[in-house]
Amino acid sequence: MTNVENKMLKDLISIYDSSNPATEAYRALRTNIMYKNFDAPIKVINITSATQGEGKSTTCLNLAVVFSQLNKKVLVMDLDLRIPTIHKKLRIRNTMGITDLLNGRATVDNVVKPVFKNIDVITTGTKIIYHSEFIQSTALMNFIERMKDEYDIILLDCPPVGIVTDALIVSKYSDGTILVCESDKNDKKTLIRVKYQFDEVESKVLGVVITKADFGKKYYSHYNYQYQPKARKRKKK
Ligand SMILES: Nc1ncnc2c1ncn2[C@@H]1O[C@H](COP(=O)(O)OP(=O)(O)O)[C@@H](O)[C@H]1O
Ligand SMILES: [Mg+2]
């Protein structure tokens, strides 16, 4: 039995509606990632955005679901230590997580939570002050390296790049970055700067995911909560 059985999780559309266009988009993203590099499979993926609230954690979890549906063993790690939300979206506890493991207060078995078939999650755990130091630690890097033997895909839910450099640091030990971008939220200059930051640290941007785009109500009509597009603003006459 998993930790989230029988819970209604509002952001996990790919669990509940496999034919929804949003789920199809997550599958397309999965395909793009899988065929991005034939020589060395992409295993560790860093998911970030320019600012908070653009859809990183939602993308991360739905991507985990569609990968798991191909029988891939997936590990989701919440590394957004400032505003952790993975546990909230899954409605699981965050008492033991990655900070506790690396501080020696917990074992791997204490922190790895199976949430769905083929998906394990590690939440952030006890709050710490020195986020960047933690993210940069060799201990974290070594742990992720070790997990590569146990999982086919490791998804790292990171803080936004615009605020702190943590996501850039994480990108050094990931095989690539997915940039989540809320439609109409950031100006072109910001996005070019973010892309430039990743180029600077020689991290491969695997793709850009545009969220909350307004395709018109009809497109989303059979999924009538969270994924409703934003209402169009009427032009004043
Ligand atoms: N593709 C999407 N379409 C519409 N709403 C979305 C999408 N992705 C996320 N959201 C919504 O946006 C809000 C922020 O998403 P979240 O994944 O928590 O952002 P982040 O992790 O970047 O802070 C949530 O209310 C979520 O339901
Ligand atoms: Mg988040």
mmCIF file of C-alpha atoms and ligand atoms in Angstrom:
data_model
loop_
_atom_site.group_PDB
_atom_site.id
_atom_site.type_symbol
_atom_site.label_atom_id
_atom_site.label_comp_id
_atom_site.label_asym_id
_atom_site.label_seq_id
_atom_site.Cartn_x
_atom_site.Cartn_y
_atom_site.Cartn_z
ATOM 1 C CA MET A 1 0.000 0.000 0.000
ATOM 2 C CA THR A 2 1.255 3.489 -0.800
ATOM 3 C CA ASN A 3 1.065 6.665 1.259
ATOM 4 C CA VAL A 4 -1.447 8.451 -0.951
ATOM 5 C CA GLU A 5 -3.932 5.723 -1.758
ATOM 6 C CA ASN A 6 -7.538 6.923 -1.778
ATOM 7 C CA LYS A 7 -6.598 10.571 -1.561
ATOM 8 C CA MET A 8 -7.847 13.063 -4.113
ATOM 9 C CA LEU A 9 -4.817 15.034 -5.206
ATOM 10 C CA LYS A 10 -5.880 18.067 -7.140
ATOM 11 C CA ASP A 11 -2.725 18.772 -9.144
ATOM 12 C CA LEU A 12 -2.139 15.219 -10.355
ATOM 13 C CA ILE A 13 -4.192 15.290 -13.514
ATOM 14 C CA SER A 14 -2.172 12.519 -15.168
ATOM 15 C CA ILE A 15 -3.292 10.071 -12.474
ATOM 16 C CA TYR A 16 -6.972 10.804 -12.925
ATOM 17 C CA ASP A 17 -7.433 11.700 -16.579
ATOM 18 C CA SER A 18 -5.115 10.008 -19.041
ATOM 19 C CA SER A 19 -6.773 11.491 -22.124
ATOM 20 C CA ASN A 20 -6.780 15.095 -20.946
ATOM 21 C CA PRO A 21 -4.713 17.421 -23.190
ATOM 22 C CA ALA A 22 -2.618 18.398 -20.161
ATOM 23 C CA THR A 23 -1.738 14.725 -19.549
ATOM 24 C CA GLU A 24 -0.929 14.352 -23.237
ATOM 25 C CA ALA A 25 1.376 17.346 -22.914
ATOM 26 C CA TYR A 26 3.178 15.683 -19.974
ATOM 27 C CA ARG A 27 3.580 12.532 -22.083
ATOM 28 C CA ALA A 28 4.993 14.610 -24.941
ATOM 29 C CA LEU A 29 7.458 16.138 -22.504
ATOM 30 C CA ARG A 30 8.453 12.637 -21.364
ATOM 31 C CA THR A 31 9.045 11.565 -24.983
ATOM 32 C CA ASN A 32 11.134 14.642 -25.679
ATOM 33 C CA ILE A 33 13.301 13.958 -22.646
ATOM 34 C CA MET A 34 13.721 10.281 -23.510
ATOM 35 C CA TYR A 35 14.922 10.982 -27.029
ATOM 36 C CA LYS A 36 16.987 14.009 -26.202
ATOM 37 C CA ASN A 37 20.185 12.052 -25.774
ATOM 38 C CA PHE A 38 20.711 8.664 -27.369
ATOM 39 C CA ASP A 39 24.266 8.165 -26.125
ATOM 40 C CA ALA A 40 23.693 8.548 -22.415
ATOM 41 C CA PRO A 41 20.164 8.306 -21.028
ATOM 42 C CA ILE A 42 18.941 11.321 -19.123
ATOM 43 C CA LYS A 43 18.486 10.271 -15.530
ATOM 44 C CA VAL A 44 18.649 13.231 -13.196
ATOM 45 C CA ILE A 45 16.459 16.176 -14.154
ATOM 46 C CA ASN A 46 16.362 19.517 -12.449
ATOM 47 C CA ILE A 47 13.013 21.320 -12.664
ATOM 48 C CA THR A 48 12.975 25.044 -12.123
ATOM 49 C CA SER A 49 11.447 28.345 -13.194
ATOM 50 C CA ALA A 50 12.225 32.054 -13.072
ATOM 51 C CA THR A 51 9.848 32.772 -10.179
ATOM 52 C CA GLN A 52 7.732 30.914 -7.615
ATOM 53 C CA GLY A 53 4.285 29.549 -8.460
ATOM 54 C CA GLU A 54 4.785 28.918 -12.166
ATOM 55 C CA GLY A 55 4.141 25.165 -11.889
ATOM 56 C CA LYS A 56 7.460 23.441 -11.065
ATOM 57 C CA SER A 57 6.135 21.005 -8.483
ATOM 58 C CA THR A 58 3.025 20.232 -10.525
ATOM 59 C CA THR A 59 5.162 19.526 -13.599
ATOM 60 C CA CYS A 60 7.532 17.441 -11.509
ATOM 61 C CA LEU A 61 4.803 15.189 -10.103
ATOM 62 C CA ASN A 62 2.910 14.757 -13.354
ATOM 63 C CA LEU A 63 6.128 13.969 -15.157
ATOM 64 C CA ALA A 64 6.862 11.366 -12.481
ATOM 65 C CA VAL A 65 3.456 9.802 -13.120
ATOM 66 C CA VAL A 66 3.877 9.533 -16.894
ATOM 67 C CA PHE A 67 7.390 8.101 -16.523
ATOM 68 C CA SER A 68 6.112 5.549 -14.001
ATOM 69 C CA GLN A 69 3.481 4.481 -16.510
ATOM 70 C CA LEU A 70 6.321 3.251 -18.730
ATOM 71 C CA ASN A 71 7.425 1.093 -15.822
ATOM 72 C CA LYS A 72 10.296 3.428 -15.036
ATOM 73 C CA LYS A 73 11.235 3.607 -11.396
ATOM 74 C CA VAL A 74 11.029 7.272 -10.427
ATOM 75 C CA LEU A 75 12.354 9.205 -7.461
ATOM 76 C CA VAL A 76 11.007 12.699 -6.808
ATOM 77 C CA MET A 77 13.108 14.843 -4.487
ATOM 78 C CA ASP A 78 11.845 18.127 -3.107
ATOM 79 C CA LEU A 79 14.841 20.443 -3.032
ATOM 80 C CA ASP A 80 12.808 23.622 -2.763
ATOM 81 C CA LEU A 81 13.881 24.008 0.846
ATOM 82 C CA ARG A 82 12.477 27.521 1.169
ATOM 83 C CA ILE A 83 8.948 26.744 -0.014
ATOM 84 C CA PRO A 84 8.549 22.958 -0.086
ATOM 85 C CA THR A 85 5.236 21.837 -1.562
ATOM 86 C CA ILE A 86 5.628 18.274 -2.827
ATOM 87 C CA HIS A 87 4.354 16.864 0.498
ATOM 88 C CA LYS A 88 1.384 19.238 0.419
ATOM 89 C CA LYS A 89 0.419 18.241 -3.099
ATOM 90 C CA LEU A 90 0.635 14.568 -2.125
ATOM 91 C CA ARG A 91 -0.902 15.185 1.288
ATOM 92 C CA ILE A 92 1.870 13.343 3.084
ATOM 93 C CA ARG A 93 3.875 14.300 6.148
ATOM 94 C CA ASN A 94 7.149 16.192 5.930
ATOM 95 C CA THR A 95 8.570 15.272 9.318
ATOM 96 C CA MET A 96 11.443 13.235 7.894
ATOM 97 C CA GLY A 97 13.150 14.254 4.693
ATOM 98 C CA ILE A 98 16.394 14.866 2.887
ATOM 99 C CA THR A 99 17.736 17.314 5.500
ATOM 100 C CA ASP A 100 17.221 14.726 8.254
ATOM 101 C CA LEU A 101 18.870 12.017 6.205
ATOM 102 C CA LEU A 102 21.970 14.040 5.473
ATOM 103 C CA ASN A 103 22.140 15.315 9.053
ATOM 104 C CA GLY A 104 22.230 11.723 10.227
ATOM 105 C CA ARG A 105 18.884 11.902 12.042
ATOM 106 C CA ALA A 106 17.130 9.515 9.652
ATOM 107 C CA THR A 107 17.855 6.506 7.490
ATOM 108 C CA VAL A 108 17.067 6.073 3.806
ATOM 109 C CA ASP A 109 14.135 3.860 4.777
ATOM 110 C CA ASN A 110 12.760 6.635 7.017
ATOM 111 C CA VAL A 111 12.739 9.221 4.249
ATOM 112 C CA VAL A 112 11.911 7.367 1.032
ATOM 113 C CA LYS A 113 8.130 7.370 0.755
ATOM 114 C CA PRO A 114 6.423 5.206 -1.842
ATOM 115 C CA VAL A 115 3.490 7.242 -3.146
ATOM 116 C CA PHE A 116 2.363 5.407 -6.253
ATOM 117 C CA LYS A 117 3.448 2.265 -8.063
ATOM 118 C CA ASN A 118 7.007 2.974 -9.273
ATOM 119 C CA ILE A 119 7.146 6.430 -7.640
ATOM 120 C CA ASP A 120 9.046 7.191 -4.451
ATOM 121 C CA VAL A 121 9.285 10.636 -2.920
ATOM 122 C CA ILE A 122 11.755 12.300 -0.588
ATOM 123 C CA THR A 123 10.379 15.464 0.987
ATOM 124 C CA THR A 124 12.528 18.298 2.363
ATOM 125 C CA GLY A 125 12.238 17.370 6.059
ATOM 126 C CA THR A 126 13.124 19.501 9.062
ATOM 127 C CA LYS A 127 13.655 23.149 8.169
ATOM 128 C CA ILE A 128 17.258 24.314 8.026
ATOM 129 C CA ILE A 129 18.802 27.774 7.707
ATOM 130 C CA TYR A 130 21.728 27.200 5.396
ATOM 131 C CA HIS A 131 19.898 26.228 2.220
ATOM 132 C CA SER A 132 22.577 27.005 -0.315
ATOM 133 C CA GLU A 133 25.277 25.261 1.712
ATOM 134 C CA PHE A 134 23.043 22.202 1.915
ATOM 135 C CA ILE A 135 22.320 22.238 -1.814
ATOM 136 C CA GLN A 136 26.038 22.592 -2.566
ATOM 137 C CA SER A 137 27.076 19.827 -0.176
ATOM 138 C CA THR A 138 29.030 16.837 -1.369
ATOM 139 C CA ALA A 139 26.760 14.709 0.827
ATOM 140 C CA LEU A 140 23.711 15.638 -1.266
ATOM 141 C CA MET A 141 25.603 15.131 -4.501
ATOM 142 C CA ASN A 142 26.829 11.717 -3.363
ATOM 143 C CA PHE A 143 23.351 10.702 -2.245
ATOM 144 C CA ILE A 144 21.851 11.563 -5.638
ATOM 145 C CA GLU A 145 24.699 9.698 -7.319
ATOM 146 C CA ARG A 146 23.904 6.636 -5.192
ATOM 147 C CA MET A 147 20.209 6.832 -6.026
ATOM 148 C CA LYS A 148 21.047 6.613 -9.736
ATOM 149 C CA ASP A 149 21.666 2.894 -9.238
ATOM 150 C CA GLU A 150 18.202 2.403 -7.788
ATOM 151 C CA TYR A 151 16.030 4.575 -10.023
ATOM 152 C CA ASP A 152 15.597 5.088 -13.760
ATOM 153 C CA ILE A 153 14.618 8.734 -13.375
ATOM 154 C CA ILE A 154 15.311 11.222 -10.572
ATOM 155 C CA LEU A 155 13.301 14.445 -10.670
ATOM 156 C CA LEU A 156 14.577 17.329 -8.555
ATOM 157 C CA ASP A 157 11.986 19.954 -7.661
ATOM 158 C CA CYS A 158 14.154 23.050 -7.270
ATOM 159 C CA PRO A 159 13.653 26.618 -6.101
ATOM 160 C CA PRO A 160 13.245 29.278 -8.792
ATOM 161 C CA VAL A 161 16.435 30.557 -10.405
ATOM 162 C CA GLY A 162 15.409 34.176 -10.227
ATOM 163 C CA ILE A 163 15.649 34.364 -6.449
ATOM 164 C CA VAL A 164 18.588 32.207 -5.423
ATOM 165 C CA THR A 165 21.267 30.272 -7.242
ATOM 166 C CA ASP A 166 20.322 26.878 -5.782
ATOM 167 C CA ALA A 167 18.765 25.610 -9.005
ATOM 168 C CA LEU A 168 21.914 26.518 -10.900
ATOM 169 C CA ILE A 169 23.983 24.594 -8.394
ATOM 170 C CA VAL A 170 21.688 21.567 -8.648
ATOM 171 C CA SER A 171 21.968 21.704 -12.423
ATOM 172 C CA LYS A 172 25.650 20.820 -12.058
ATOM 173 C CA TYR A 173 24.797 17.355 -10.848
ATOM 174 C CA SER A 174 21.770 16.810 -13.046
ATOM 175 C CA ASP A 175 21.748 15.682 -16.676
ATOM 176 C CA GLY A 176 19.576 18.572 -17.732
ATOM 177 C CA THR A 177 17.105 21.236 -16.733
ATOM 178 C CA ILE A 178 13.445 21.735 -17.472
ATOM 179 C CA LEU A 179 12.417 25.335 -17.327
ATOM 180 C CA VAL A 180 8.803 25.843 -16.321
ATOM 181 C CA CYS A 181 7.360 29.072 -17.554
ATOM 182 C CA GLU A 182 3.961 30.458 -16.734
ATOM 183 C CA SER A 183 2.423 31.917 -19.837
ATOM 184 C CA ASP A 184 2.562 35.744 -19.882
ATOM 185 C CA LYS A 185 4.309 35.930 -16.498
ATOM 186 C CA ASN A 186 7.919 36.719 -17.388
ATOM 187 C CA ASP A 187 9.211 39.143 -19.941
ATOM 188 C CA LYS A 188 11.551 38.005 -22.686
ATOM 189 C CA LYS A 189 14.546 39.636 -20.979
ATOM 190 C CA THR A 190 14.062 37.586 -17.797
ATOM 191 C CA LEU A 191 13.807 34.326 -19.728
ATOM 192 C CA ILE A 192 16.896 35.085 -21.801
ATOM 193 C CA ARG A 193 18.770 35.854 -18.567
ATOM 194 C CA VAL A 194 17.666 32.554 -17.031
ATOM 195 C CA LYS A 195 18.728 30.619 -20.142
ATOM 196 C CA TYR A 196 22.050 32.501 -20.103
ATOM 197 C CA GLN A 197 22.596 31.531 -16.437
ATOM 198 C CA PHE A 198 22.211 27.845 -17.328
ATOM 199 C CA ASP A 199 24.530 28.214 -20.316
ATOM 200 C CA GLU A 200 27.090 29.794 -17.993
ATOM 201 C CA VAL A 201 27.170 26.698 -15.769
ATOM 202 C CA GLU A 202 27.074 24.495 -18.886
ATOM 203 C CA SER A 203 23.767 22.910 -17.970
ATOM 204 C CA LYS A 204 21.639 21.573 -20.766
ATOM 205 C CA VAL A 205 18.139 23.059 -20.884
ATOM 206 C CA LEU A 206 16.137 20.020 -22.010
ATOM 207 C CA GLY A 207 13.001 21.968 -22.654
ATOM 208 C CA VAL A 208 10.709 24.761 -21.659
ATOM 209 C CA VAL A 209 7.254 23.932 -20.306
ATOM 210 C CA ILE A 210 4.660 26.642 -20.751
ATOM 211 C CA THR A 211 1.977 26.470 -18.068
ATOM 212 C CA LYS A 212 -1.416 28.113 -17.595
ATOM 213 C CA ALA A 213 -1.718 29.018 -21.265
ATOM 214 C CA ASP A 214 -5.155 30.109 -22.356
ATOM 215 C CA PHE A 215 -6.268 27.738 -25.082
ATOM 216 C CA GLY A 216 -9.933 28.504 -24.614
ATOM 217 C CA LYS A 217 -12.415 26.801 -22.306
ATOM 218 C CA LYS A 218 -13.462 24.060 -24.710
ATOM 219 C CA TYR A 219 -9.991 22.498 -24.698
ATOM 220 C CA TYR A 220 -10.112 21.869 -20.962
ATOM 221 C CA SER A 221 -13.835 21.454 -20.515
ATOM 222 C CA HIS A 222 -13.780 17.889 -19.161
ATOM 223 C CA TYR A 223 -11.314 18.738 -16.438
ATOM 224 C CA ASN A 224 -13.127 21.344 -14.519
ATOM 225 C CA TYR A 225 -11.021 22.379 -11.602
ATOM 226 C CA GLN A 226 -7.388 23.415 -11.304
ATOM 227 C CA TYR A 227 -6.570 23.313 -14.986
ATOM 228 C CA GLN A 228 -9.199 25.774 -16.124
ATOM 229 C CA PRO A 229 -7.448 28.419 -18.171
ATOM 230 C CA LYS A 230 -7.306 31.933 -16.824
ATOM 231 C CA ALA A 231 -10.271 34.062 -17.799
ATOM 232 C CA ARG A 232 -9.561 36.235 -20.792
ATOM 233 C CA LYS A 233 -9.375 39.898 -19.978
ATOM 234 C CA ARG A 234 -11.936 41.825 -21.956
ATOM 235 C CA LYS A 235 -10.626 44.791 -23.802
ATOM 236 C CA LYS A 236 -12.234 48.036 -22.740
ATOM 237 C CA LYS A 237 -14.195 49.598 -25.543
HETATM 238 N N1 LIG B 1 0.010 23.467 -16.306
HETATM 239 C C1 LIG B 1 -0.740 24.121 -15.413
HETATM 240 N N2 LIG B 1 -1.904 24.675 -15.778
HETATM 241 C C2 LIG B 1 -2.663 25.345 -14.883
HETATM 242 N N3 LIG B 1 -2.337 25.514 -13.581
HETATM 243 C C3 LIG B 1 -1.191 24.981 -13.167
HETATM 244 C C4 LIG B 1 -0.319 24.257 -14.046
HETATM 245 N N4 LIG B 1 0.766 23.869 -13.346
HETATM 246 C C5 LIG B 1 0.577 24.322 -12.082
HETATM 247 N N5 LIG B 1 -0.582 24.979 -11.963
HETATM 248 C C6 LIG B 1 -1.108 25.629 -10.739
HETATM 249 O O1 LIG B 1 -0.244 26.717 -10.387
HETATM 250 C C7 LIG B 1 -0.083 26.814 -8.983
HETATM 251 C C8 LIG B 1 1.395 26.752 -8.645
HETATM 252 O O2 LIG B 1 1.913 25.502 -9.040
HETATM 253 P P1 LIG B 1 3.148 24.808 -8.338
HETATM 254 O O3 LIG B 1 3.446 23.572 -9.109
HETATM 255 O O4 LIG B 1 2.901 24.667 -6.893
HETATM 256 O O5 LIG B 1 4.257 25.919 -8.601
HETATM 257 P P2 LIG B 1 5.770 26.013 -8.127
HETATM 258 O O6 LIG B 1 6.188 24.680 -7.675
HETATM 259 O O7 LIG B 1 6.501 26.484 -9.345
HETATM 260 O O8 LIG B 1 5.804 27.053 -7.052
HETATM 261 C C9 LIG B 1 -0.864 25.647 -8.379
HETATM 262 O O9 LIG B 1 -2.081 26.154 -7.890
HETATM 263 C C10 LIG B 1 -1.108 24.703 -9.543
HETATM 264 O O10 LIG B 1 -2.338 24.056 -9.417
HETATM 265 MG MG MG B 2 6.922 24.102 -5.761
#
